[in-house]
Amino acid sequence: MCGIIGYVGNKNAMPILVNSLKKLDYRGYDSAGISTLEDELYTFKDEGEIRVLEKSIPDMPGTLGIGHTRWATHGGVCKENAHPQLSGSGKIAVVHNGIIANFGTLRENLKEDGYTFKSETDTEVVAHLVEKYYKGDLEEATRRALKDIEGSYALAVMCKDEKNRIVAARKGSPLILGIGENENFATSDISAIIEHTNKVFFLDDGEIASITNDGMCITDLDGITIEKEVSIIDWTYKDVEKAGYAHYMLKEIHEQPRVVHQAVLGRISEVDASVKFEELDGFKPFFSSLEEISIVACGTSYYAGMYGKYVIESMAETQVKVELATEYSQYIPIIFNNIEKKLMIAITQSGETADTLVAIKRAKNVGTKILVISNSPGSTASRLADWTILCKSGPEIGVAATKTFTSQLTVLYLIALYLGQLKKTIGAHHASELIKKLKSIPQAIQNVLDQSDEIKRCASGIKGISSMFFIGRKNNYPIALEGALKLKEISYIHAEGFSAGELKHGPFALLTEKTPVVALCNRCNSYEKMLSSIVEIKARNAPVIAVADADDNEIKKYVDKVLKVPPASVDLSPMLNTIVCQLFAYHVADYNGCPIDKPRNLAKSVTVE
Ligand code: F6R
């Protein structure tokens, strides 16, 4: 976690760095800091969010600098542990995202060499090491230091004696180089630099970049030059603005009609109503002969994976297992037989979740083909994968995933259709019906968004409660889990999602008049069984809020409150119910005055295992 930024150009670096850090603070926000360089190396750090630092930061001269926003791993939250970390003489400044695994040994060795440590961070060893090896060439000193280091890092380093360059390096944590006009950047995330440039190089593991204002040179750990292709990112600075919304999360919820449209765009052939993925061109024989798919992901992306299992199994009649990446890397056995008929689908909006990357590497090592569904062009996951299908949602800044989840659902629906067509488990007429229904979803989402006030009113009734439950069945079971996750992460109210039938196997014991239950009960989806569950819940005095079809006039007899969604198929109602759950969680959190875009203890991209 943590976000880093480096700038070399001809403008005053400090405001550029501060502005970029504001875009990165979803990656960590417990402390922040900046170093700039003119005749001297100037450093300023503070506890708290970048907005705190912004108020207290003095003018700092210099047209190059580095900055950092922290999510603490080694050492508590205090100024000393904030980055940039400086070497003993104050000549070297380093910002770092990742974990130096052997920092304990390095620290002891450096202490024996006479270096003293001012912080508890693993990063400080990097600053001392670079200083130790510095003989007038920052790039060489960094390269030498990296040979001693084990673990993961995205680093930006500067040296008081080198007034026109920063050095950046990557292993295991994301690092992107931005190419501007007489200015260049290094950053953890494109959103931090998109207002300056959309031309980037994606640095790979084991690469080092020497960056000046008029160019950059990328080499490997042995100093061999590496030629890279420039990638053009189709995001604009507007995508990373709040655009008048109170929170990024609310803006991102409202972007979903467009996001779903975007995920479908160019992937449906109007000629024969078939799904096509340019990304998979040339591999039809592999995909049509698939016998087993294993989906891995964490958190919200895992719930998208559970949805993926339902749609792929029903449309493509192919067996799908869904595993938490956190568990996959620990114990899920890898079966070696028939590997050429197996596929891993890794779902990760950031493409940088460490647990998911470990699972990908593990499967890849035994020869499994990997398809990544991600929202981040050039991410580590896509660089490991055989194929990447991008969600095309634009940058998601709110820590709680919203629009990237619906776009993952959309892509999974398309993949299910794609496989169904290849495997001939779906006929042409059926496919064209399914596509037509999918195309109606952006408007249906808009209809849900238009009922925001109703959902907000319902959320205002959630007061003085200790727990909430979300229930659904089949395709809406993962949405119940996701609804509960959204509520707990941004409102801090304890919430659990269940398959409706499971409540009676234990959780019933928790039901009281103070434990509202949100029931996802569209008529397309196990409706009668949902009604039975609702009746049982009401018999235990728990209030029930139903998310139901707009034309369902019966449901109100059974529940305390109805939130309406346009009727949709069993495979598409999850997208609409999701929007209700997101808005509900948002408004509950807002009524409770919670820091919605940056919930406590969380970071957007979990780059540590
Ligand atoms: C919850 C949330 C997390 C992520 C999880 C995986 O709102 O955002 O649960 O879904 O950390 O992240 P990615 O998809 O980036 O791998």
CSV table of N, CA, C and O in Angstrom, one decimal, residues 3 18 54 88 123 179 231 260 300 328 344-345 351 410 420 442 449 482 515 528 565 571:
chain,number,residue,atom,x,y,z
A,3,GLY,N,1.5,5.3,-1.4
A,3,GLY,CA,1.6,5.8,-2.8
A,3,GLY,C,2.9,6.6,-2.9
A,3,GLY,O,3.3,7.3,-2.0
A,18,VAL,N,2.3,17.6,-4.1
A,18,VAL,CA,1.2,17.6,-3.1
A,18,VAL,C,-0.1,17.2,-3.9
A,18,VAL,O,-0.9,16.4,-3.4
A,54,GLU,N,-0.8,19.5,3.6
A,54,GLU,CA,-1.0,20.6,2.7
A,54,GLU,C,-1.1,22.0,3.4
A,54,GLU,O,-0.6,23.0,3.0
A,88,GLY,N,21.9,8.8,6.8
A,88,GLY,CA,22.5,9.4,8.0
A,88,GLY,C,23.0,10.9,7.7
A,88,GLY,O,22.7,11.7,8.5
A,123,THR,N,12.2,1.1,5.3
A,123,THR,CA,12.7,2.0,4.2
A,123,THR,C,14.0,2.7,4.5
A,123,THR,O,14.9,2.9,3.7
A,179,ILE,N,5.6,10.3,-19.1
A,179,ILE,CA,6.4,11.1,-20.0
A,179,ILE,C,5.7,12.4,-20.3
A,179,ILE,O,4.7,12.4,-21.0
A,231,SER,N,2.9,3.4,-23.5
A,231,SER,CA,1.5,3.1,-23.5
A,231,SER,C,0.7,4.4,-23.4
A,231,SER,O,1.1,5.3,-22.6
A,260,VAL,N,-21.0,0.3,-17.2
A,260,VAL,CA,-21.5,-1.0,-17.8
A,260,VAL,C,-21.5,-0.9,-19.3
A,260,VAL,O,-21.1,-1.8,-20.0
A,300,THR,N,-14.3,-7.8,-2.5
A,300,THR,CA,-15.4,-7.5,-3.5
A,300,THR,C,-15.1,-8.3,-4.8
A,300,THR,O,-16.1,-8.9,-5.4
A,328,TYR,N,-6.0,-19.7,-1.6
A,328,TYR,CA,-5.4,-20.4,-2.7
A,328,TYR,C,-3.9,-20.5,-2.5
A,328,TYR,O,-3.2,-21.5,-2.7
A,344,MET,N,-7.3,-20.4,-15.2
A,344,MET,CA,-7.5,-19.6,-14.0
A,344,MET,C,-8.0,-18.2,-14.4
A,344,MET,O,-7.4,-17.6,-15.3
A,345,ILE,N,-9.1,-17.8,-13.8
A,345,ILE,CA,-9.5,-16.4,-14.0
A,345,ILE,C,-9.2,-15.6,-12.7
A,345,ILE,O,-9.7,-16.0,-11.7
A,351,GLY,N,-5.2,-5.0,-9.9
A,351,GLY,CA,-4.2,-5.7,-10.6
A,351,GLY,C,-2.9,-5.8,-9.7
A,351,GLY,O,-1.9,-6.3,-10.2
A,410,THR,N,-20.3,-7.4,-15.3
A,410,THR,CA,-20.6,-7.3,-16.7
A,410,THR,C,-19.6,-8.1,-17.6
A,410,THR,O,-20.0,-8.9,-18.5
A,420,GLY,N,-20.2,-19.8,-23.8
A,420,GLY,CA,-21.4,-20.6,-24.1
A,420,GLY,C,-21.5,-20.6,-25.6
A,420,GLY,O,-21.9,-21.7,-26.2
A,442,PRO,N,-27.7,-0.5,-18.5
A,442,PRO,CA,-27.4,0.9,-18.1
A,442,PRO,C,-28.6,1.7,-17.8
A,442,PRO,O,-28.6,2.4,-16.8
A,449,LEU,N,-30.7,4.6,-9.8
A,449,LEU,CA,-30.1,5.8,-9.3
A,449,LEU,C,-31.1,7.0,-9.1
A,449,LEU,O,-31.0,7.8,-8.2
A,482,GLU,N,-21.7,-8.8,-0.7
A,482,GLU,CA,-21.1,-7.5,-1.1
A,482,GLU,C,-21.8,-6.4,-0.4
A,482,GLU,O,-21.2,-5.4,0.0
A,515,THR,N,-32.0,-5.8,14.6
A,515,THR,CA,-31.1,-6.3,13.5
A,515,THR,C,-31.8,-6.3,12.2
A,515,THR,O,-32.3,-7.3,11.8
A,528,GLU,N,-40.1,-17.7,-4.1
A,528,GLU,CA,-41.0,-18.3,-3.0
A,528,GLU,C,-40.1,-18.6,-1.8
A,528,GLU,O,-40.5,-18.4,-0.7
A,565,VAL,N,-36.4,-2.1,-7.8
A,565,VAL,CA,-35.5,-2.1,-8.9
A,565,VAL,C,-36.3,-2.6,-10.2
A,565,VAL,O,-37.3,-3.3,-10.0
A,571,ASP,N,-29.7,-13.4,-14.1
A,571,ASP,CA,-28.3,-13.1,-14.2
A,571,ASP,C,-28.0,-11.6,-14.2
A,571,ASP,O,-26.9,-11.2,-13.9
